[in-house]
Amino acid sequence: MKITRRTFIKNTGYVAIGFSMIPETVLSYESCGFEEVIMQDPRVKDWFQVLEDGRILIFTGKMELGQGIRIAIAQVAAEELNMDIDQVEVHLAETKTTPNEGYTAGSRSITQSAMNVRKAAATAADILLETASEKYNLQKQSLILQKGKILNKENGKAYSFPEVLQGKQIEAAIPSEIKLKRKSEYQLVGTPVPRKDILKMVTGEPVYVQDLRFPDMIHARVIRPPAYNSVLEEFKPEKAEKLSTIINIIRKNNFIGILAGDEYQAQKAKEILERDCKWSVPASLPQTDAWKDYIKEISSKSENVESTGNLNFRDNSVKAFYSKPYIMHGSIGPSCAVGFFDGDKLQIWTHSQGVYPLQGAVADLLNINEGKMQVTGVPGSGCYGHNAADDVSAEVAILALENPGKHIRLQWSRSDEHGWEPYGSAMLMELEGNLDKNGKINNWKYELWSDTHSTRPGGRKENLLPTSYYEGTRTGPSQGYLGGAYRNAQPYYTIQNKKIDAHFFEGPLRVSALRSLGAYANIFAIESFMDELAEKAGKDPLEFRLDHLTDQRAIDILNKLKEMTSNLHLAGNEGLGFAFSRYKNTDSYFGAAVKVSREKDQRIRIKNMWGVIDSGEVINPDGLKNQTEGGMIQSASWTMMEEVKFDKTHVTSLDWQDYPIFRIANIPHMEVQIIDRPYEPPLGAGEAAQGATSAAIVNAIYAATGQRVRDLPVKKTFSV
Amino acid sequence: MDKISLTVNSKKYQLETDPETPLLYVLRNQLELNGPKYGCGYEQCGACMVLLDDKAYPSCRIPVSVVQNRDIITLKGLGNRDKLHPVQEAFLEEQAAQCGYCLNGMLISTISLLKENPDPDRAAIDEGLKRVLCRCGTHSRFIKAVEKAAAKSRLR
């Protein structure tokens, strides 16, 4: 059976109900430095619609990235309406259909979308009761919501939502003051409701954008030049054109795309073309043994992040210089998108984190009216930030316009993804600190050097990879949001005198948002330095941190970690390290403890990792635990072994051999505990574990070996 | 173009294709199976694992012409939502997924492992699943799921 869009949609669990018009939205992006999406005049039906069969459909502007947002949003909606979880469907980000909630980024899916859904559902609950009471002339107090019905408590008579609404949707505005369900009455929120998509994954049902199939779908590939700024000098498609099923080889300036009926022939044609075409090869990437000096030299802009008190380093200061290399997102499934142009309208299926900003950027690139476009979010392989999802979507849009009438599926290769995604920036962090006579931190000076941490398209074409090749120009991406570089650059500890400065450079490699942005490197440096100062003070690293904390929730994290590791026996070749952070200094509290050993062959092995997280109100504790464990393991892989390498021409880390990541044998024993605070607001959690895990690892290595790793990855100093 | 015959999930297929085509493309595009995933094309990541005569093997390089006499099994051949294989059941119960893209490789490798060793310790699990990469960091759940699947399989 051919899987058409209709059956795919049925299989992936959403129900097509046509488009609903949504109000104009005003949107700000991560790249502008704002955290919130402001919607003018939000209406219930933007997030909430009743289906014919009495179930409800919730629209979220966020994407499922493996973080489990679908189930969390379903829980929140079902809770407000006293429905069963199976009575709620969730429709992921799609232009013209779901509200514009910006990017699925910055750990804001729960704090933003789920809270919008909560308000919409609570408003809907009230209006459903009100409408039923008027329609059937009943006391509102005698009506309750139960399992998707409105129940008259007095006679047990039940009315369905479609019956009460007479086929209409709830148009009403969501008021600013809404009566929400009492948290003490929660049945679903705060419980580990299983995700619905895992059943599809384990049985091989279609789940991902990679699994979309349309009748007569064309397979596409795009040619990568040898370097970022290469110019096509000789285009030689003749040999590739001779392969069977080749439909067209499209060249626009320095952009070359292949269309074929058969995917393997398209892949073969890509390999042939990449060999046959001649490009200029500008040797533009720096080759230096003095990388840190080079970074300082090319830094051109500075910003003071904080100045408190007066620095005074007359005596006994401790100095340390840390570094972090370029790291890649490294999605297991390379980016993929499907495009279709019917001669009038352009449709794109994408795993992008932001369907609306992508739509704007593609419209800008191809001069299409956004009214003639629809961009549909379909899950892809985990992205962990801004990977090539937007790029592949823009490329497929170019190809779809050139070849109307057929669905085109563009699949990036492994070397495309490894070599061309926007990496997490390399960073340097220099610290100086000293202590007062009581062994407390007196002065703290922190300088960091970084490229930008967001070059998301944000509605404009410049940051899409294909733009400069397609237009034959050299316009590079804009530097975007610089604030990400100093995310978590301010320590969460009480310190009298502080000065924190950020310096910016435009580095050799393409960069953008990678999970936690600059927080990973900043927390790595701060929390390593806390251990260095603790040693200077002659104090236990955990006690030293507690001496500088006033926030009880932070203190609770460290005490919990102490308790979890209290009965630990350490052998002579083992060490234990701790670290703490509060993500963005406003989101989740997280602490990590790590036990490492130095093996007989001198290798460093991580044996245990413990994590404690406080994200305020927890919607789904199993999801939070899963993501926190995952964040810790990913961070451990970054910290121990990851570094993007390049020669004078281009990136040379083009596969998993050249860019190894953790395999299962590297995985330590894991234990994550949650401090649940159901009466506090939920706090962003998805990126909370990245920084502290890395510092806990190097602190443990110091405890085990007496050697401090200040330059990541650990692999530079020890075999891992 | 050659005539190729394949046995996939106990069904026989006659196909016409370039004999060099890696098995993965045929399974995904011609047979429309979603289990095996494209990950690298270099046999480095295991996203494309299938069972070849009961042994996990990556399908992204091996030419379709050389597996004509082999018994090929994908996730779909193991069970469906009404009747799950114990390994599928174990991964589901442990909620052992984040993005889930690597699950195919993890499940197929687990089945292959348990056929050889019904009671694997951690070292054996590491060996059995070593070819499959996961980027979300779901490994600790995979380890629990393998242990659970082993216990379930022994009971049956």
PDB file of N, CA, C and O in Angstrom, chain A residues 204-225:
ATOM      1  N   GLY A 204       7.956   0.048  14.017  1.00  0.00           N
ATOM      2  CA  GLY A 204       8.349   0.459  12.670  1.00  0.00           C
ATOM      3  C   GLY A 204       7.222   1.117  11.890  1.00  0.00           C
ATOM      4  O   GLY A 204       7.168   1.033  10.668  1.00  0.00           O
ATOM      5  N   GLU A 205       6.295   1.774  12.595  1.00  0.00           N
ATOM      6  CA  GLU A 205       5.278   2.562  11.890  1.00  0.00           C
ATOM      7  C   GLU A 205       5.897   3.912  11.507  1.00  0.00           C
ATOM      8  O   GLU A 205       6.880   4.333  12.084  1.00  0.00           O
ATOM      9  N   PRO A 206       5.300   4.617  10.520  1.00  0.00           N
ATOM     10  CA  PRO A 206       5.888   5.911  10.143  1.00  0.00           C
ATOM     11  C   PRO A 206       5.767   6.940  11.259  1.00  0.00           C
ATOM     12  O   PRO A 206       4.704   7.087  11.850  1.00  0.00           O
ATOM     13  N   VAL A 207       6.866   7.591  11.573  1.00  0.00           N
ATOM     14  CA  VAL A 207       6.917   8.579  12.651  1.00  0.00           C
ATOM     15  C   VAL A 207       7.590   9.860  12.165  1.00  0.00           C
ATOM     16  O   VAL A 207       7.166  10.955  12.498  1.00  0.00           O
ATOM     17  N   TYR A 208       8.627   9.722  11.355  1.00  0.00           N
ATOM     18  CA  TYR A 208       9.555  10.815  11.076  1.00  0.00           C
ATOM     19  C   TYR A 208       9.317  11.413   9.693  1.00  0.00           C
ATOM     20  O   TYR A 208       8.730  10.772   8.821  1.00  0.00           O
ATOM     21  N   VAL A 209       9.849  12.602   9.505  1.00  0.00           N
ATOM     22  CA  VAL A 209       9.766  13.239   8.184  1.00  0.00           C
ATOM     23  C   VAL A 209      10.450  12.340   7.150  1.00  0.00           C
ATOM     24  O   VAL A 209      10.032  12.259   5.991  1.00  0.00           O
ATOM     25  N   GLN A 210      11.459  11.602   7.609  1.00  0.00           N
ATOM     26  CA  GLN A 210      12.164  10.659   6.720  1.00  0.00           C
ATOM     27  C   GLN A 210      11.225   9.553   6.220  1.00  0.00           C
ATOM     28  O   GLN A 210      11.510   8.903   5.230  1.00  0.00           O
ATOM     29  N   ASP A 211      10.141   9.301   6.970  1.00  0.00           N
ATOM     30  CA  ASP A 211       9.219   8.211   6.613  1.00  0.00           C
ATOM     31  C   ASP A 211       8.077   8.660   5.700  1.00  0.00           C
ATOM     32  O   ASP A 211       7.221   7.842   5.336  1.00  0.00           O
ATOM     33  N   LEU A 212       8.030   9.947   5.354  1.00  0.00           N
ATOM     34  CA  LEU A 212       6.948  10.419   4.475  1.00  0.00           C
ATOM     35  C   LEU A 212       7.122   9.846   3.079  1.00  0.00           C
ATOM     36  O   LEU A 212       8.217   9.865   2.525  1.00  0.00           O
ATOM     37  N   ARG A 213       6.034   9.326   2.520  1.00  0.00           N
ATOM     38  CA  ARG A 213       6.069   8.826   1.142  1.00  0.00           C
ATOM     39  C   ARG A 213       4.847   9.341   0.407  1.00  0.00           C
ATOM     40  O   ARG A 213       3.745   9.304   0.927  1.00  0.00           O
ATOM     41  N   PHE A 214       5.070   9.833  -0.786  1.00  0.00           N
ATOM     42  CA  PHE A 214       3.974  10.313  -1.624  1.00  0.00           C
ATOM     43  C   PHE A 214       4.060   9.582  -2.964  1.00  0.00           C
ATOM     44  O   PHE A 214       5.145   9.164  -3.373  1.00  0.00           O
ATOM     45  N   PRO A 215       2.944   9.454  -3.658  1.00  0.00           N
ATOM     46  CA  PRO A 215       2.993   8.777  -4.964  1.00  0.00           C
ATOM     47  C   PRO A 215       3.977   9.495  -5.892  1.00  0.00           C
ATOM     48  O   PRO A 215       4.002  10.727  -5.938  1.00  0.00           O
ATOM     49  N   ASP A 216       4.788   8.719  -6.577  1.00  0.00           N
ATOM     50  CA  ASP A 216       5.769   9.238  -7.554  1.00  0.00           C
ATOM     51  C   ASP A 216       6.730  10.261  -6.958  1.00  0.00           C
ATOM     52  O   ASP A 216       7.166  11.193  -7.638  1.00  0.00           O
ATOM     53  N   MET A 217       7.006  10.089  -5.702  1.00  0.00           N
ATOM     54  CA  MET A 217       7.913  11.041  -5.042  1.00  0.00           C
ATOM     55  C   MET A 217       9.307  10.981  -5.668  1.00  0.00           C
ATOM     56  O   MET A 217       9.826   9.913  -5.981  1.00  0.00           O
ATOM     57  N   ILE A 218       9.900  12.159  -5.843  1.00  0.00           N
ATOM     58  CA  ILE A 218      11.243  12.267  -6.414  1.00  0.00           C
ATOM     59  C   ILE A 218      12.273  12.339  -5.288  1.00  0.00           C
ATOM     60  O   ILE A 218      12.036  13.004  -4.275  1.00  0.00           O
ATOM     61  N   HIS A 219      13.407  11.667  -5.477  1.00  0.00           N
ATOM     62  CA  HIS A 219      14.487  11.721  -4.484  1.00  0.00           C
ATOM     63  C   HIS A 219      15.538  12.738  -4.928  1.00  0.00           C
ATOM     64  O   HIS A 219      15.950  12.738  -6.079  1.00  0.00           O
ATOM     65  N   ALA A 220      15.946  13.567  -4.000  1.00  0.00           N
ATOM     66  CA  ALA A 220      16.879  14.640  -4.343  1.00  0.00           C
ATOM     67  C   ALA A 220      18.142  14.578  -3.490  1.00  0.00           C
ATOM     68  O   ALA A 220      18.145  14.060  -2.365  1.00  0.00           O
ATOM     69  N   ARG A 221      19.215  15.112  -4.058  1.00  0.00           N
ATOM     70  CA  ARG A 221      20.472  15.313  -3.339  1.00  0.00           C
ATOM     71  C   ARG A 221      21.002  16.678  -3.737  1.00  0.00           C
ATOM     72  O   ARG A 221      20.726  17.160  -4.845  1.00  0.00           O
ATOM     73  N   VAL A 222      21.798  17.287  -2.863  1.00  0.00           N
ATOM     74  CA  VAL A 222      22.424  18.576  -3.174  1.00  0.00           C
ATOM     75  C   VAL A 222      23.938  18.413  -3.060  1.00  0.00           C
ATOM     76  O   VAL A 222      24.434  17.696  -2.182  1.00  0.00           O
ATOM     77  N   ILE A 223      24.656  19.067  -3.971  1.00  0.00           N
ATOM     78  CA  ILE A 223      26.118  18.950  -4.024  1.00  0.00           C
ATOM     79  C   ILE A 223      26.763  19.897  -3.025  1.00  0.00           C
ATOM     80  O   ILE A 223      26.380  21.066  -2.935  1.00  0.00           O
ATOM     81  N   ARG A 224      27.739  19.391  -2.297  1.00  0.00           N
ATOM     82  CA  ARG A 224      28.510  20.256  -1.376  1.00  0.00           C
ATOM     83  C   ARG A 224      29.839  20.607  -2.035  1.00  0.00           C
ATOM     84  O   ARG A 224      30.556  19.718  -2.492  1.00  0.00           O
ATOM     85  N   PRO A 225      30.179  21.886  -2.037  1.00  0.00           N
ATOM     86  CA  PRO A 225      31.484  22.298  -2.557  1.00  0.00           C
ATOM     87  C   PRO A 225      32.597  21.909  -1.576  1.00  0.00           C
ATOM     88  O   PRO A 225      32.314  21.487  -0.459  1.00  0.00           O
TER      89      PRO A 225
END
